[in-house]
Short mmCIF file of C-alpha atoms and ligand atoms in Angstrom, two decimals:
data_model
loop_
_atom_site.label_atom_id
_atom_site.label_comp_id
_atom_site.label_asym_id
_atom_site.label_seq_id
_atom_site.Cartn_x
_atom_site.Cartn_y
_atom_site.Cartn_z
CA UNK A 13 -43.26 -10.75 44.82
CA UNK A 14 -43.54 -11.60 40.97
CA UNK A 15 -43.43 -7.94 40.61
CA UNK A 16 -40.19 -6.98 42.92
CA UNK A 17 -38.56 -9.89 40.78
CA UNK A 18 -39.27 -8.27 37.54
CA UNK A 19 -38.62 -4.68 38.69
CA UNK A 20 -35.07 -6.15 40.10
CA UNK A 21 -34.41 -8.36 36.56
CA UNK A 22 -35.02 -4.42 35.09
CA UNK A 23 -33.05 -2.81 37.05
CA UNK A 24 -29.81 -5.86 36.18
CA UNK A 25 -30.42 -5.36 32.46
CA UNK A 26 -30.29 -1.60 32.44
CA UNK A 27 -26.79 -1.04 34.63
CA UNK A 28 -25.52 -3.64 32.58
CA UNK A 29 -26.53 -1.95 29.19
CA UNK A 30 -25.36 1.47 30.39
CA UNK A 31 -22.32 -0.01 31.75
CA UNK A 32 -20.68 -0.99 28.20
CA UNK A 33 -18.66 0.95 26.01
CA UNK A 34 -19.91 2.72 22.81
CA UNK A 35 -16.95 0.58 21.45
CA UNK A 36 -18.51 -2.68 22.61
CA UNK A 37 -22.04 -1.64 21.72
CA UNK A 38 -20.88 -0.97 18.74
CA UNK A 39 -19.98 -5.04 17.74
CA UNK A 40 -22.96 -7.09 16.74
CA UNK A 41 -23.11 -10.45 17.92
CA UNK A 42 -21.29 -13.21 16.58
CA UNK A 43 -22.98 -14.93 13.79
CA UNK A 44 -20.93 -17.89 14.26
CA UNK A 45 -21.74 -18.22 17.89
CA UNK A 46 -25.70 -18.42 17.06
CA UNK A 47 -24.98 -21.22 15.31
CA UNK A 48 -23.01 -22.98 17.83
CA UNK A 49 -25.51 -22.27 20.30
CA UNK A 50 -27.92 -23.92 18.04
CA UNK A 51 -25.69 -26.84 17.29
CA UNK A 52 -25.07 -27.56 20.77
CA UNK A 53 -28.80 -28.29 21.79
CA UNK A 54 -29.48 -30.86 18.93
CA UNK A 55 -28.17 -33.97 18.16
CA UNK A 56 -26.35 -36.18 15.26
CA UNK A 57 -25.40 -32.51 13.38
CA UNK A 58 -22.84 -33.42 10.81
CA UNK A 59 -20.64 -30.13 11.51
CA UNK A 60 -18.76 -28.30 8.76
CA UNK A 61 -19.25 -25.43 10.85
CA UNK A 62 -15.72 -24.80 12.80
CA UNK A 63 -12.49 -23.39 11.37
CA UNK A 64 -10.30 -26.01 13.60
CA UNK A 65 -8.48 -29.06 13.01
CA UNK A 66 -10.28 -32.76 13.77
CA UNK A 67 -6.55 -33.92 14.57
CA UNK A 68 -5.55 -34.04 17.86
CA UNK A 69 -2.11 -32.31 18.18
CA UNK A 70 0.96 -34.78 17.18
CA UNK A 71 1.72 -37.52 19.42
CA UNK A 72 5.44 -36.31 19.85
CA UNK A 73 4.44 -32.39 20.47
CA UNK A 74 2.01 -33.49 23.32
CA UNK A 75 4.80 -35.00 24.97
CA UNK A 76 7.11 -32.50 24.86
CA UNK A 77 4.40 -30.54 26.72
CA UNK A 78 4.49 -33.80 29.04
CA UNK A 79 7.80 -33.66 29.84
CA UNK A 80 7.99 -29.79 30.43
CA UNK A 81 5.38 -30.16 33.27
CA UNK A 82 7.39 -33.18 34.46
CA UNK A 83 10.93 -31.24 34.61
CA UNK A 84 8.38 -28.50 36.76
CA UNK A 85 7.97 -25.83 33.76
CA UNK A 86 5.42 -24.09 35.51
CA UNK A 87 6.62 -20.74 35.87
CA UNK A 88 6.42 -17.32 33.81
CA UNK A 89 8.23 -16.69 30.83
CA UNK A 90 9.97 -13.52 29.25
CA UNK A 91 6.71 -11.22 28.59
CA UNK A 92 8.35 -11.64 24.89
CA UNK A 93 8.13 -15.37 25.02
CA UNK A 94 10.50 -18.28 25.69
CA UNK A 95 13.78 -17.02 23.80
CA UNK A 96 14.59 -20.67 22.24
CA UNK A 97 10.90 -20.11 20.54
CA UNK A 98 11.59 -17.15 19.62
CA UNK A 99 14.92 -17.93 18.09
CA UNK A 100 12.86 -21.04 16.45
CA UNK A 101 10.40 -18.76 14.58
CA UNK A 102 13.11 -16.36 13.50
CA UNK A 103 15.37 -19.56 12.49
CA UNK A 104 12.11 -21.05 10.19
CA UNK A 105 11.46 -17.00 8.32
CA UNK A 106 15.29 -17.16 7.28
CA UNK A 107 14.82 -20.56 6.03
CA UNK A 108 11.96 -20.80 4.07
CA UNK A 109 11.15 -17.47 3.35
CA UNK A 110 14.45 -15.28 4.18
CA UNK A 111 13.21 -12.85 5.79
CA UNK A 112 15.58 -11.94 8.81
CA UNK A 113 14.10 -11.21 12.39
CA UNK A 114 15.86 -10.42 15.51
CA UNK A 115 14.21 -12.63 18.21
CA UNK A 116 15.71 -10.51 20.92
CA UNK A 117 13.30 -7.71 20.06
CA UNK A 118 11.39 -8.43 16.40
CA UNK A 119 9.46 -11.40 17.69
CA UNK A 120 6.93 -11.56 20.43
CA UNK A 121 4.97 -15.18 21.26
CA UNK A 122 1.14 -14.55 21.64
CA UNK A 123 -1.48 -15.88 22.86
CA UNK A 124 -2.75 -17.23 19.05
CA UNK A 125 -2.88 -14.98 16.45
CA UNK A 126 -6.11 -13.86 18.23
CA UNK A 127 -4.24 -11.74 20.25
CA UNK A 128 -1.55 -10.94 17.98
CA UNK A 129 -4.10 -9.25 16.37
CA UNK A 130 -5.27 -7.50 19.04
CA UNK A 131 -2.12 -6.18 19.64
CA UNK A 132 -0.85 -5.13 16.59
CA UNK A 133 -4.45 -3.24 15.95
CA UNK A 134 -4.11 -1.49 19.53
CA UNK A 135 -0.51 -0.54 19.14
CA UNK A 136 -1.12 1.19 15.96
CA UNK A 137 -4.60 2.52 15.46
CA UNK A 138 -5.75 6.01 17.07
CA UNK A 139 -9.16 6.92 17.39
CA UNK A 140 -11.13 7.32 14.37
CA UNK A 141 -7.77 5.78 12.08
CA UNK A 142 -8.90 3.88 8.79
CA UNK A 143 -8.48 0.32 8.59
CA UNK A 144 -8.83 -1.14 5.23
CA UNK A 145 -9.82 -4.78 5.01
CA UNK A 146 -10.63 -7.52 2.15
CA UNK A 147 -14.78 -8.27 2.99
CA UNK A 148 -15.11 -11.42 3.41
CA UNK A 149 -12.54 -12.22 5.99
CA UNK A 150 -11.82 -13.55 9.07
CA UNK A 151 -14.51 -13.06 11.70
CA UNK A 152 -12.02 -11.00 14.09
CA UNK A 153 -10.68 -8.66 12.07
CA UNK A 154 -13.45 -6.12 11.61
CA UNK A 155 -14.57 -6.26 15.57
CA UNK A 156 -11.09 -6.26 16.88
CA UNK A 157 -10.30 -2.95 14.30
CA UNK A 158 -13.84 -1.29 16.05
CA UNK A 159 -12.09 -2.30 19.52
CA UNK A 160 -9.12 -0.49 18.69
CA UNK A 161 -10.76 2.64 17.91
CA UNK A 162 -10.33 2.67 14.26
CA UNK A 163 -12.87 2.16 11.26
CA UNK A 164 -13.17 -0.28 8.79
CA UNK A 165 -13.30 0.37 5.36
CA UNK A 166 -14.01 -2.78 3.77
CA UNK A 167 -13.05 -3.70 0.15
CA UNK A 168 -15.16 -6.26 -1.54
CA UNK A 169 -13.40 -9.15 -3.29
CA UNK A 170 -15.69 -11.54 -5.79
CA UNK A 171 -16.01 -14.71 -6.79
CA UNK A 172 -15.50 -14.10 -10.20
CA UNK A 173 -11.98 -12.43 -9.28
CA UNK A 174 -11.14 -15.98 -7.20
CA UNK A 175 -12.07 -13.95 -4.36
CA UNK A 176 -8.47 -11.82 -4.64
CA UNK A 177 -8.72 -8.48 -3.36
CA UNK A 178 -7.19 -6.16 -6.26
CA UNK A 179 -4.72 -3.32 -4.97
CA UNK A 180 -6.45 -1.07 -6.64
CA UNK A 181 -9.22 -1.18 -4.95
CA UNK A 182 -7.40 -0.95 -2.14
CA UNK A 183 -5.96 2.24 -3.08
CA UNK A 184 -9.20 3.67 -4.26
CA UNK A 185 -10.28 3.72 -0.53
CA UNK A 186 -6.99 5.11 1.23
CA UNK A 187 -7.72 8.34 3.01
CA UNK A 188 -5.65 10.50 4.91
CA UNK A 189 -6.64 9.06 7.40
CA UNK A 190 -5.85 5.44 6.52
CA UNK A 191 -3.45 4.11 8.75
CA UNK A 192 -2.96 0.20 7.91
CA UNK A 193 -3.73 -2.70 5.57
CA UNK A 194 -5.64 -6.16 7.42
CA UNK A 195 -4.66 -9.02 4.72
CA UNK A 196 -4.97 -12.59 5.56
CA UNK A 197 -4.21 -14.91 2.61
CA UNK A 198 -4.89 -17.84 2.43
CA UNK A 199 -8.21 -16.66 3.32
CA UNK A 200 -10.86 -17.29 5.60
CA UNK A 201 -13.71 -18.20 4.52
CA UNK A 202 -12.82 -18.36 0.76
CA UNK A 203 -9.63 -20.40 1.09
CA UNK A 204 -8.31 -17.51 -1.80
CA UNK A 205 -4.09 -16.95 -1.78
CA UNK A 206 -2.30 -13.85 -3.30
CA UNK A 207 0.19 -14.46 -5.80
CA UNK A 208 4.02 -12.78 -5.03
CA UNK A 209 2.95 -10.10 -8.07
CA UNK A 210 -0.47 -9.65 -6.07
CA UNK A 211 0.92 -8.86 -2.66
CA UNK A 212 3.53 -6.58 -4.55
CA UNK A 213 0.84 -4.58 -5.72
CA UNK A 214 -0.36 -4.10 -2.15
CA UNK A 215 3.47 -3.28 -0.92
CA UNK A 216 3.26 -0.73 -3.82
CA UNK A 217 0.31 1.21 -2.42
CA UNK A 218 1.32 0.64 1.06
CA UNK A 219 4.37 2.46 0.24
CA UNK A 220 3.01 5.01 -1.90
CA UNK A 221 0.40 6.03 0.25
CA UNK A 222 3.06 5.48 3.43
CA UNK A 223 0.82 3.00 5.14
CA UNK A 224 1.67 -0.43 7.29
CA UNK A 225 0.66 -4.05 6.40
CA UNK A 226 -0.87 -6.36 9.21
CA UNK A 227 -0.45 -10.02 7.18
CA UNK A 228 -1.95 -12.57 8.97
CA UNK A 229 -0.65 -15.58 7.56
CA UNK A 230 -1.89 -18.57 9.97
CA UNK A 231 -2.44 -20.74 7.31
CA UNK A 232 0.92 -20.52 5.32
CA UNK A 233 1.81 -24.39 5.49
CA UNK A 234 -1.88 -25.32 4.19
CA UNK A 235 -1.69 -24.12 0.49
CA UNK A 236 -2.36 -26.44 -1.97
CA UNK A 237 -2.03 -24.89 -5.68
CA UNK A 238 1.22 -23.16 -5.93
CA UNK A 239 3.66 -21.73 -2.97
CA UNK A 240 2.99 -19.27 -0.24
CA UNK A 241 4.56 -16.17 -0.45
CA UNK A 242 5.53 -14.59 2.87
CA UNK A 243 4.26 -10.76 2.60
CA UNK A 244 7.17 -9.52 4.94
CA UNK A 245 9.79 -11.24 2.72
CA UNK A 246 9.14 -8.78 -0.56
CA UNK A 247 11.71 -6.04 -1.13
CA UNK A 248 11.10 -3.40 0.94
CA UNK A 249 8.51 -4.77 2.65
CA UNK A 250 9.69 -6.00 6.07
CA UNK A 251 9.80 -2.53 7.81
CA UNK A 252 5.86 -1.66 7.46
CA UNK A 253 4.68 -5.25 8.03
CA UNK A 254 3.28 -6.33 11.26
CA UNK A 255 3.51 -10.50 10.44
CA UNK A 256 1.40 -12.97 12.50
CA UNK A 257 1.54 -16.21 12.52
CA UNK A 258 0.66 -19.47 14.88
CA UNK A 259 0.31 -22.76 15.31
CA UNK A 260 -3.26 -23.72 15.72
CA UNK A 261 -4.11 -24.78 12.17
CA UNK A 262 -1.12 -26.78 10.94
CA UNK A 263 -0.19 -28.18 13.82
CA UNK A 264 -3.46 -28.50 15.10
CA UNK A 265 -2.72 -26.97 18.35
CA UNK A 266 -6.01 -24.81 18.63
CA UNK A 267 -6.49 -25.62 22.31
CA UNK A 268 -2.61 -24.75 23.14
CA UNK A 269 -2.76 -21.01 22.31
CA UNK A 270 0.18 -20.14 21.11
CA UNK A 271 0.81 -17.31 18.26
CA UNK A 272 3.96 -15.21 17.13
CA UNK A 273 3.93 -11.81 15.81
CA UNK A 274 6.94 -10.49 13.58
CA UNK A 275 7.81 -7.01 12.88
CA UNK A 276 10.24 -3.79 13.81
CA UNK A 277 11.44 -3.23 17.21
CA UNK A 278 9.53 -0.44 17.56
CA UNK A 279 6.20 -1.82 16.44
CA UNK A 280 6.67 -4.77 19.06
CA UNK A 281 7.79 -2.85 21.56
CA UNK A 282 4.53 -0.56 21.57
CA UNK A 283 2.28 -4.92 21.51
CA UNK A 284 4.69 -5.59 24.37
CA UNK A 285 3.38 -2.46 26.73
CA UNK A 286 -0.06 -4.07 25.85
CA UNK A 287 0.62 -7.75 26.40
CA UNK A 288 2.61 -7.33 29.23
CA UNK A 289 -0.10 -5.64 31.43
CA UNK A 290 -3.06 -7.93 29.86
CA UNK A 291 -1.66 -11.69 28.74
CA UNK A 292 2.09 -11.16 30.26
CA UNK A 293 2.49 -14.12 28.49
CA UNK A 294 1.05 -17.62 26.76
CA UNK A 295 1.57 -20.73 28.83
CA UNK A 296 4.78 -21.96 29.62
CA UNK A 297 3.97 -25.60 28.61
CA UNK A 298 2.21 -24.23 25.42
CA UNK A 299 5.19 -22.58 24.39
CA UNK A 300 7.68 -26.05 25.44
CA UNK A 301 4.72 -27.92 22.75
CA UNK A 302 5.31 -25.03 19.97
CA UNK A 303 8.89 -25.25 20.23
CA UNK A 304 8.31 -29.14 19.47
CA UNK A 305 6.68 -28.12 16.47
CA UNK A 306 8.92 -25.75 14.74
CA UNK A 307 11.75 -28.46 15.19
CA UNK A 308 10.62 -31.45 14.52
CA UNK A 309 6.34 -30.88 13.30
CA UNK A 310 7.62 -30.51 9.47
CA UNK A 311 6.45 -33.88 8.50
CA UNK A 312 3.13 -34.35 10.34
CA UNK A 313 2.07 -31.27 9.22
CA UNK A 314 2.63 -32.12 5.96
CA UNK A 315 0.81 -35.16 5.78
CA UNK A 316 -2.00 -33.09 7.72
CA UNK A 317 -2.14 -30.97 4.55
CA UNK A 318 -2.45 -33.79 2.24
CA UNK A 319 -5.27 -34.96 4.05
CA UNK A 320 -7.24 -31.43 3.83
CA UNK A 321 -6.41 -31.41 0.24
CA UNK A 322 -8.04 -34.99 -0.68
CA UNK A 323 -11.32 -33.61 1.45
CA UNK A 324 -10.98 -30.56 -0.21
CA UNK A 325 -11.37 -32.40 -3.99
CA UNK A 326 -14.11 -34.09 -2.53
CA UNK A 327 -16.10 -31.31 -1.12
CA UNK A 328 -15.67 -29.27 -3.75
CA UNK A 329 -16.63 -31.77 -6.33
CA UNK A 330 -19.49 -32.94 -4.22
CA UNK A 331 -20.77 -28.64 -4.10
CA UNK A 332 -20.77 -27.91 -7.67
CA UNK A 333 -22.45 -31.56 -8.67
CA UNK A 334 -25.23 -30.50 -6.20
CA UNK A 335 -25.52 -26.70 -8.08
CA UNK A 336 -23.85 -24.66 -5.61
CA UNK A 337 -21.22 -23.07 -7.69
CA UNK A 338 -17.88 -23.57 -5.66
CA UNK A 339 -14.45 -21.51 -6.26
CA UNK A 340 -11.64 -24.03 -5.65
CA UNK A 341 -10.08 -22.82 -2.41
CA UNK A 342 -6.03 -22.77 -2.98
CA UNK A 343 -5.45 -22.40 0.81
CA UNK A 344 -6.76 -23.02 4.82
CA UNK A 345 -9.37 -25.40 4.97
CA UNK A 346 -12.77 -23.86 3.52
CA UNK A 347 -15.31 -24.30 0.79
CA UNK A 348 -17.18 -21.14 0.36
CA UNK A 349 -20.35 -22.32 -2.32
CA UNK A 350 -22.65 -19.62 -3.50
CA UNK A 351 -26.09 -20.68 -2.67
CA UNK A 352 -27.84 -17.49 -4.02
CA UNK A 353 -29.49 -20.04 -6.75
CA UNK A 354 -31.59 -21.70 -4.20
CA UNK A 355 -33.30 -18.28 -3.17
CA UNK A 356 -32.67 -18.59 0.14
CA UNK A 357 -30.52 -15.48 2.02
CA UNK A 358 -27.47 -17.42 3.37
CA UNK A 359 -28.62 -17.03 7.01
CA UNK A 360 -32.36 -19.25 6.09
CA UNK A 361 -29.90 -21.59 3.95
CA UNK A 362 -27.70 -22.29 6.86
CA UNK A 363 -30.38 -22.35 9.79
CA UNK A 364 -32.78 -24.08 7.57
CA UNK A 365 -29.88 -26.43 6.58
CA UNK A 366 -29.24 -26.87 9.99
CA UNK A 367 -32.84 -27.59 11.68
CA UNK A 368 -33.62 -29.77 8.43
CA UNK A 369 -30.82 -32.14 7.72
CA UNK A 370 -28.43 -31.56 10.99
CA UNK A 371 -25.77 -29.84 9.03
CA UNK A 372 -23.83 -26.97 10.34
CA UNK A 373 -22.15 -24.32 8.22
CA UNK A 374 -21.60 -20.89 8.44
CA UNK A 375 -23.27 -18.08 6.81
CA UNK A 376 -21.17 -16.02 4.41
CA UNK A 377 -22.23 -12.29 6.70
CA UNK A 378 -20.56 -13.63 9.45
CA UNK A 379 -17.68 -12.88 7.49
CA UNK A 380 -18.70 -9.41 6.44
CA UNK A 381 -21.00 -8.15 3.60
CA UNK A 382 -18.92 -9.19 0.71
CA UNK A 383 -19.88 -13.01 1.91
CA UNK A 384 -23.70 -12.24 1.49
CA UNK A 385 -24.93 -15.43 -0.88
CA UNK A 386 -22.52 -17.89 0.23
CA UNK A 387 -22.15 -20.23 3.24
CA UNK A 388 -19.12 -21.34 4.69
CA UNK A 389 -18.17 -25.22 4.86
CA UNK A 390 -15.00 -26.36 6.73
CA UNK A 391 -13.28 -29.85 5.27
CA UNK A 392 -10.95 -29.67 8.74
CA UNK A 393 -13.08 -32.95 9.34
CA UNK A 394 -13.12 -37.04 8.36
CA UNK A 395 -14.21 -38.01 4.72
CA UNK A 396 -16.99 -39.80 6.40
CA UNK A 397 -18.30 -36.61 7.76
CA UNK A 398 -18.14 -34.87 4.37
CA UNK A 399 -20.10 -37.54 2.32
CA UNK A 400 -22.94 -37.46 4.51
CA UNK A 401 -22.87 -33.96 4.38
CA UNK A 402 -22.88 -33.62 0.87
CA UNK A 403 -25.61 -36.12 0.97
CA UNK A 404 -27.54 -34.09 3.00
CA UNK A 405 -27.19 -30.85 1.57
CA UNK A 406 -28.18 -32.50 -1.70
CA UNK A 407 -31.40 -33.49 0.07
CA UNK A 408 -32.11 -29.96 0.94
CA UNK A 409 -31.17 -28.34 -1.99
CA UNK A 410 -33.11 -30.64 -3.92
CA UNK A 411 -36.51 -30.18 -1.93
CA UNK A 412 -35.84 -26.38 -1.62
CA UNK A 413 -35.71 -25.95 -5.62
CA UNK A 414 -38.41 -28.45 -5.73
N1 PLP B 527 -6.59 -15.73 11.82
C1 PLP B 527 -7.38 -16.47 11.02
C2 PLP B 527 -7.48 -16.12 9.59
C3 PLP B 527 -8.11 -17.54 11.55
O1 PLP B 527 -8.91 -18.25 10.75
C4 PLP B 527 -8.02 -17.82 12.93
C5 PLP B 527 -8.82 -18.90 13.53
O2 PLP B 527 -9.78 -19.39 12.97
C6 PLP B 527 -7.19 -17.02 13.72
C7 PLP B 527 -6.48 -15.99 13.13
C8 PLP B 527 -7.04 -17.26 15.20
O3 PLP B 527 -6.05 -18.21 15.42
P1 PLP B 527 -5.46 -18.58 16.84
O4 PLP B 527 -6.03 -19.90 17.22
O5 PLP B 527 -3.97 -18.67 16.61
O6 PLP B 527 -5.81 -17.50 17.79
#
């Protein structure tokens, strides 16, 4: 019996290996989900470990989500997204960045940037296209380029450099087969921003070299040393930029799913044949809530960002007193030490970290080779949290040096 079991628990595991793609063989596993597995058996973990908000979403955007169900909002939108939102995105580009968008056919609501990404990646890339991305970044972008077909060709960004990526670097990798830049300032995991002469330099090689710009800029609103500039609103730049954008992080609206993507009518048209046969569109109550943002979010966002930015003095501080050198993030909400001077690889730090003192971060591969040496800690939670975490990782540092 034992046996048939076994021969039948084979037999599973093989269809299911031969059933996947060579695209989704290709993708290791998540090195952020290990963790959270890990996390989730064990108890009192002081977490540092996710990239999301401790806020619950403003009282007053909540409602309006309230009141949508209550007037019976339950329906499909436009596969392009509720035109008032769309009109409301367009509306806050002119204003704080001027950068003009029709939202009849430039702007298409997402579901998160998550998929914006996807989109934009599978409506330009064709097998075998060059992608070239800043290493570290975001967890999504090099598994979602694979996805699409194309190749990454990371570029490694330093902490000596303030973890900027430098455009030429960038250009020292285009091939002719390079199809697109993946940016995403302010970065995660660094927290690193671009200056306006910065992104410029990218524009400059995009347009020499006759490539488009994907600029994921989710956490615009959550810079904290100096101003964000919006990479679509640069001369010339507008017409190769695919812009995303959402409200998860400053509105802290993770669990409501709702993203924007910003570009030609051409470029949205070819994410629209994708999203309307996969998503067809984000929630309609979502959508009602994001709306609430846009017009009337300004201020509790702000004082949201204040918030990160007193955690962030103190986490930083707290880093660099215990001897893991820390670059002060200007942007999103992440301290990304170097712990290479406790010997440990930055997968023992954070495990070891983890089953010793119950605190989660995130190892600096899970963001792609250039984060080897460094671990990840988010300040998107309370003060409270972040002292004992500081006091904890000063335990451990402490006893692994000893
Ligand atoms: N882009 C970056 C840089 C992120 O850090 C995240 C989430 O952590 C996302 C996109 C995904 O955001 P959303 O919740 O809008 O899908």
């Amino acid at each position: 019996m034992d046996q048939l079991l076994e021969s039948q628990e084979k037999e599973r595991e093989s269809v299911g290996r031969r059933s996947l793609s060579a695209r989704v063989r290709q993708i290791p596993p998540s090195g952020i989900r290990k963790f959270f597995d890990l996390i989730s058996s064990m108890e009192d973990v002081v977490s540092l470990g996710v990239g999301e908000p401790d806020f619950v979403t403003p009282w007053h955007i909540r409602e309006a989500a309230i009141y949508s169900l209550e007037k019976g909002y339950t329906m499909y939108t436009s596969n392009y997204g509720l035109l008032e939102l769309r009109e409301a995105v367009a509306n806050d580009l002119r204003r704080r960045f001027q950068v003009e968008y029709d939202p009849t056919c430039e702007i298409l609501i997402t579901v998160g940037v998550s998929e914006g990404l996807d989109l934009a990646l599978r409506a330009i890339v064709d097998p075998g296209d060059e992608v070239i991305i800043p290493d570290p970044g975001y967890v999504s972008y090099q598994p979602c380029t694979i996805l699409a077909g194309g190749a990454v060709v990371p570029v490694p960004t330093r902490l000596e450099d303030g973890f900027k990526v430098r455009a030429s670097e960038i250009e020292a990798r285009v091939s002719s087969r390079t199809k697109a830049i993946l940016i995403g300032y302010p970065n995660n995991p660094t927290g690193a921003i671009l200056s306006h002469s910065e992104l410029q330099a990218i524009l400059d090689v995009a347009q020499r070299h006759g490539l488009l710009v994907i600029s994921d800029e989710i956490y615009e609103r959550l810079v904290y040393d100096g101003k964000h500039t919006c990479f679509a609103s640069l001369p010339g730049a507008r017409d190769r930029t695919i812009l995303l954008g959402g409200f998860s992080k400053s509105y802290a609206m993770t669990g409501w799913r709702i993203g924007w993507a910003a570009a030609p009518a051409e470029i949205i048209e070819g994410m629209m044949k994708i999203h309307q046969y996969s998503a067809l569109c984000p929630p309609i109550m979502g959508q009602k809530a994001a709306l609430e943002a846009l017009r009337n979010g300004e201020q509790q966002s702000l004082a949201m960002t204040r918030e990160y930015d007193r955690r962030r003095r103190v986490i930083v501080k707290g880093l660099n007193e215990i001897g893991l050198p820390t670059f002060e993030p200007k942007g999103a909400f992440y301290a990304f030490p170097s712990i290479a001077t406790t010997g440990l690889s930055d997968d023992e730090f954070a495990e070891r970290l983890l089953r010793e003192e119950r605190v989660a971060v995130v190892p600096g591969t899970a963001f792609g080779e250039g984060g080897r040496g460094h671990v990840r800690c988010s300040y998107a939670t309370s003060l409270n949290n972040i002292q004992e975490a500081l006091r904890r990782m000063r335990r451990f540092v402490e006893r692994v040096r000893a």
